[in-house]
Amino acid sequence: MKTTRMIAAAVLFFGSGLTLQLAQAQQPENQMARPSGIGRTEVLRHDLGQPGREVIQVRVDFAPGAAFGMHTHPGEEVAYVLEGSLEYQFEGKPPVTLKAGDSLFIPAGTPHAARNVGSDNAAELATYLVEKGKPLVAIK
């Protein structure tokens, strides 16, 4: 009886660890730790006419003062500010501040950062034209 309990406990212990590993392995490859005060909602994902490429649209919400540090994408990004004021920083260049209705083109692989410089929430619609299957965001 004691041996049966020990085997059952070992199976339960091993099984719970295996379940955790499987759950972690099933998370999307491009899922990353989200900075505090940033919300991302994917609104569209569709193959493009060029093989191996796709378009992804994401609404990115920024709480006041929230920032998304330097990062890159495996393709072009068009950022359209929906509300508030967002400051975009590119390596070696002065920051650019956009308000609702403004847009910005970011070339593939260009390191950049964004932050809400207003006292209210801000949001952008980010449209990515990227290589399919690659992580959408790479932290610099």
PDB file of C-alpha atoms in Angstrom:
ATOM      1  CA  MET A   1       0.000   0.000   0.000  1.00  0.00           C
ATOM      2  CA  LYS A   2       2.849   2.410   0.897  1.00  0.00           C
ATOM      3  CA  THR A   3       4.624   1.635  -2.398  1.00  0.00           C
ATOM      4  CA  THR A   4       1.417   2.301  -4.347  1.00  0.00           C
ATOM      5  CA  ARG A   5       1.057   5.719  -2.694  1.00  0.00           C
ATOM      6  CA  MET A   6       4.691   6.587  -3.446  1.00  0.00           C
ATOM      7  CA  ILE A   7       4.257   5.597  -7.102  1.00  0.00           C
ATOM      8  CA  ALA A   8       1.013   7.585  -7.322  1.00  0.00           C
ATOM      9  CA  ALA A   9       2.702  10.626  -5.758  1.00  0.00           C
ATOM     10  CA  ALA A  10       5.658  10.339  -8.162  1.00  0.00           C
ATOM     11  CA  VAL A  11       3.315  10.077 -11.172  1.00  0.00           C
ATOM     12  CA  LEU A  12       1.304  13.069  -9.947  1.00  0.00           C
ATOM     13  CA  PHE A  13       4.465  15.118  -9.352  1.00  0.00           C
ATOM     14  CA  PHE A  14       5.998  14.202 -12.727  1.00  0.00           C
ATOM     15  CA  GLY A  15       2.689  14.736 -14.528  1.00  0.00           C
ATOM     16  CA  SER A  16       2.215  18.235 -13.090  1.00  0.00           C
ATOM     17  CA  GLY A  17       5.719  19.236 -14.236  1.00  0.00           C
ATOM     18  CA  LEU A  18       5.074  17.807 -17.688  1.00  0.00           C
ATOM     19  CA  THR A  19       1.761  19.682 -17.914  1.00  0.00           C
ATOM     20  CA  LEU A  20       3.546  22.960 -17.070  1.00  0.00           C
ATOM     21  CA  GLN A  21       6.219  22.298 -19.712  1.00  0.00           C
ATOM     22  CA  LEU A  22       3.553  21.536 -22.333  1.00  0.00           C
ATOM     23  CA  ALA A  23       1.601  24.673 -21.471  1.00  0.00           C
ATOM     24  CA  GLN A  24       4.735  26.797 -21.793  1.00  0.00           C
ATOM     25  CA  ALA A  25       5.688  25.145 -25.091  1.00  0.00           C
ATOM     26  CA  GLN A  26       2.243  25.893 -26.543  1.00  0.00           C
ATOM     27  CA  GLN A  27       2.495  29.638 -25.955  1.00  0.00           C
ATOM     28  CA  PRO A  28       2.960  31.609 -29.186  1.00  0.00           C
ATOM     29  CA  GLU A  29       6.619  31.973 -30.128  1.00  0.00           C
ATOM     30  CA  ASN A  30       6.320  35.738 -30.421  1.00  0.00           C
ATOM     31  CA  GLN A  31       4.630  36.207 -27.048  1.00  0.00           C
ATOM     32  CA  MET A  32       6.812  38.378 -24.878  1.00  0.00           C
ATOM     33  CA  ALA A  33       6.686  40.011 -21.492  1.00  0.00           C
ATOM     34  CA  ARG A  34       4.494  43.079 -21.820  1.00  0.00           C
ATOM     35  CA  PRO A  35       5.742  46.311 -20.255  1.00  0.00           C
ATOM     36  CA  SER A  36       3.560  47.656 -17.457  1.00  0.00           C
ATOM     37  CA  GLY A  37       0.752  49.896 -18.680  1.00  0.00           C
ATOM     38  CA  ILE A  38       0.795  48.511 -22.242  1.00  0.00           C
ATOM     39  CA  GLY A  39      -2.070  46.510 -23.716  1.00  0.00           C
ATOM     40  CA  ARG A  40      -1.905  44.774 -27.114  1.00  0.00           C
ATOM     41  CA  THR A  41      -4.974  43.509 -28.979  1.00  0.00           C
ATOM     42  CA  GLU A  42      -4.492  41.752 -32.313  1.00  0.00           C
ATOM     43  CA  VAL A  43      -7.301  42.805 -34.657  1.00  0.00           C
ATOM     44  CA  LEU A  44      -6.203  41.232 -37.964  1.00  0.00           C
ATOM     45  CA  ARG A  45      -3.787  38.622 -39.293  1.00  0.00           C
ATOM     46  CA  HIS A  46      -3.823  37.690 -43.000  1.00  0.00           C
ATOM     47  CA  ASP A  47      -1.470  36.229 -45.588  1.00  0.00           C
ATOM     48  CA  LEU A  48      -0.162  38.643 -48.204  1.00  0.00           C
ATOM     49  CA  GLY A  49       0.126  37.899 -51.925  1.00  0.00           C
ATOM     50  CA  GLN A  50       3.881  37.415 -51.549  1.00  0.00           C
ATOM     51  CA  PRO A  51       4.698  33.927 -50.201  1.00  0.00           C
ATOM     52  CA  GLY A  52       6.014  33.896 -46.627  1.00  0.00           C
ATOM     53  CA  ARG A  53       4.649  37.355 -45.763  1.00  0.00           C
ATOM     54  CA  GLU A  54       1.645  38.439 -43.719  1.00  0.00           C
ATOM     55  CA  VAL A  55      -0.067  41.583 -42.474  1.00  0.00           C
ATOM     56  CA  ILE A  56      -0.839  41.909 -38.768  1.00  0.00           C
ATOM     57  CA  GLN A  57      -2.767  44.771 -37.194  1.00  0.00           C
ATOM     58  CA  VAL A  58      -2.533  45.369 -33.462  1.00  0.00           C
ATOM     59  CA  ARG A  59      -4.148  48.002 -31.276  1.00  0.00           C
ATOM     60  CA  VAL A  60      -1.596  49.100 -28.681  1.00  0.00           C
ATOM     61  CA  ASP A  61      -2.949  50.930 -25.623  1.00  0.00           C
ATOM     62  CA  PHE A  62      -0.628  53.009 -23.439  1.00  0.00           C
ATOM     63  CA  ALA A  63      -1.474  54.165 -19.918  1.00  0.00           C
ATOM     64  CA  PRO A  64      -0.182  57.658 -19.027  1.00  0.00           C
ATOM     65  CA  GLY A  65       3.630  57.524 -18.892  1.00  0.00           C
ATOM     66  CA  ALA A  66       3.790  53.920 -20.163  1.00  0.00           C
ATOM     67  CA  ALA A  67       6.677  53.098 -22.488  1.00  0.00           C
ATOM     68  CA  PHE A  68       7.628  50.255 -24.802  1.00  0.00           C
ATOM     69  CA  GLY A  69      11.450  50.112 -24.916  1.00  0.00           C
ATOM     70  CA  MET A  70      13.748  49.704 -27.905  1.00  0.00           C
ATOM     71  CA  HIS A  71      12.637  46.875 -30.180  1.00  0.00           C
ATOM     72  CA  THR A  72      12.478  45.831 -33.837  1.00  0.00           C
ATOM     73  CA  HIS A  73      10.089  43.991 -36.168  1.00  0.00           C
ATOM     74  CA  PRO A  74      10.850  41.489 -38.969  1.00  0.00           C
ATOM     75  CA  GLY A  75       9.185  43.806 -41.492  1.00  0.00           C
ATOM     76  CA  GLU A  76       7.723  47.259 -41.960  1.00  0.00           C
ATOM     77  CA  GLU A  77       5.404  48.933 -39.469  1.00  0.00           C
ATOM     78  CA  VAL A  78       2.904  51.736 -40.008  1.00  0.00           C
ATOM     79  CA  ALA A  79       1.864  53.314 -36.701  1.00  0.00           C
ATOM     80  CA  TYR A  80      -1.362  55.344 -36.685  1.00  0.00           C
ATOM     81  CA  VAL A  81      -2.132  57.224 -33.464  1.00  0.00           C
ATOM     82  CA  LEU A  82      -5.774  56.698 -32.491  1.00  0.00           C
ATOM     83  CA  GLU A  83      -5.810  58.812 -29.332  1.00  0.00           C
ATOM     84  CA  GLY A  84      -3.465  60.775 -27.104  1.00  0.00           C
ATOM     85  CA  SER A  85       0.159  61.716 -27.793  1.00  0.00           C
ATOM     86  CA  LEU A  86       2.938  59.210 -28.399  1.00  0.00           C
ATOM     87  CA  GLU A  87       6.642  59.895 -28.622  1.00  0.00           C
ATOM     88  CA  TYR A  88       8.694  57.640 -30.899  1.00  0.00           C
ATOM     89  CA  GLN A  89      12.447  57.363 -30.439  1.00  0.00           C
ATOM     90  CA  PHE A  90      14.864  56.034 -33.080  1.00  0.00           C
ATOM     91  CA  GLU A  91      18.524  55.274 -32.386  1.00  0.00           C
ATOM     92  CA  GLY A  92      20.683  58.337 -33.053  1.00  0.00           C
ATOM     93  CA  LYS A  93      17.758  60.639 -33.914  1.00  0.00           C
ATOM     94  CA  PRO A  94      15.702  63.175 -31.952  1.00  0.00           C
ATOM     95  CA  PRO A  95      12.308  61.906 -30.719  1.00  0.00           C
ATOM     96  CA  VAL A  96       9.171  62.476 -32.784  1.00  0.00           C
ATOM     97  CA  THR A  97       5.832  63.207 -31.066  1.00  0.00           C
ATOM     98  CA  LEU A  98       2.596  62.298 -32.823  1.00  0.00           C
ATOM     99  CA  LYS A  99      -0.984  63.067 -31.809  1.00  0.00           C
ATOM    100  CA  ALA A 100      -4.283  61.430 -32.745  1.00  0.00           C
ATOM    101  CA  GLY A 101      -4.617  61.246 -36.529  1.00  0.00           C
ATOM    102  CA  ASP A 102      -0.858  61.244 -37.220  1.00  0.00           C
ATOM    103  CA  SER A 103       0.983  58.266 -38.692  1.00  0.00           C
ATOM    104  CA  LEU A 104       4.562  57.091 -38.992  1.00  0.00           C
ATOM    105  CA  PHE A 105       6.380  54.581 -41.232  1.00  0.00           C
ATOM    106  CA  ILE A 106       9.049  52.433 -39.555  1.00  0.00           C
ATOM    107  CA  PRO A 107      11.355  50.465 -41.899  1.00  0.00           C
ATOM    108  CA  ALA A 108      11.992  46.755 -41.272  1.00  0.00           C
ATOM    109  CA  GLY A 109      14.535  46.012 -38.546  1.00  0.00           C
ATOM    110  CA  THR A 110      14.736  49.636 -37.362  1.00  0.00           C
ATOM    111  CA  PRO A 111      15.213  49.866 -33.569  1.00  0.00           C
ATOM    112  CA  HIS A 112      12.588  52.149 -32.039  1.00  0.00           C
ATOM    113  CA  ALA A 113      10.735  52.864 -28.787  1.00  0.00           C
ATOM    114  CA  ALA A 114       7.386  54.486 -28.009  1.00  0.00           C
ATOM    115  CA  ARG A 115       5.942  56.130 -24.918  1.00  0.00           C
ATOM    116  CA  ASN A 116       2.827  57.993 -23.896  1.00  0.00           C
ATOM    117  CA  VAL A 117       3.879  61.578 -23.204  1.00  0.00           C
ATOM    118  CA  GLY A 118       0.366  62.782 -22.346  1.00  0.00           C
ATOM    119  CA  SER A 119      -1.589  62.752 -19.091  1.00  0.00           C
ATOM    120  CA  ASP A 120      -4.399  60.619 -20.603  1.00  0.00           C
ATOM    121  CA  ASN A 121      -4.434  57.166 -22.199  1.00  0.00           C
ATOM    122  CA  ALA A 122      -3.004  56.873 -25.703  1.00  0.00           C
ATOM    123  CA  ALA A 123      -3.459  54.249 -28.393  1.00  0.00           C
ATOM    124  CA  GLU A 124      -2.081  53.366 -31.796  1.00  0.00           C
ATOM    125  CA  LEU A 125      -3.067  50.998 -34.560  1.00  0.00           C
ATOM    126  CA  ALA A 126       0.148  49.254 -35.600  1.00  0.00           C
ATOM    127  CA  THR A 127       0.095  47.593 -39.019  1.00  0.00           C
ATOM    128  CA  TYR A 128       2.964  45.180 -39.627  1.00  0.00           C
ATOM    129  CA  LEU A 129       3.971  43.765 -43.029  1.00  0.00           C
ATOM    130  CA  VAL A 130       6.236  40.977 -41.850  1.00  0.00           C
ATOM    131  CA  GLU A 131       7.866  37.643 -42.546  1.00  0.00           C
ATOM    132  CA  LYS A 132       5.450  34.909 -41.559  1.00  0.00           C
ATOM    133  CA  GLY A 133       6.451  32.671 -38.651  1.00  0.00           C
ATOM    134  CA  LYS A 134       9.025  35.057 -37.152  1.00  0.00           C
ATOM    135  CA  PRO A 135       8.497  36.634 -33.724  1.00  0.00           C
ATOM    136  CA  LEU A 136       6.658  39.922 -34.247  1.00  0.00           C
ATOM    137  CA  VAL A 137       8.769  41.833 -31.717  1.00  0.00           C
ATOM    138  CA  ALA A 138      12.448  41.515 -30.861  1.00  0.00           C
ATOM    139  CA  ILE A 139      13.651  43.443 -27.788  1.00  0.00           C
ATOM    140  CA  LYS A 140      16.901  45.349 -28.271  1.00  0.00           C
TER     141      LYS A 140
END
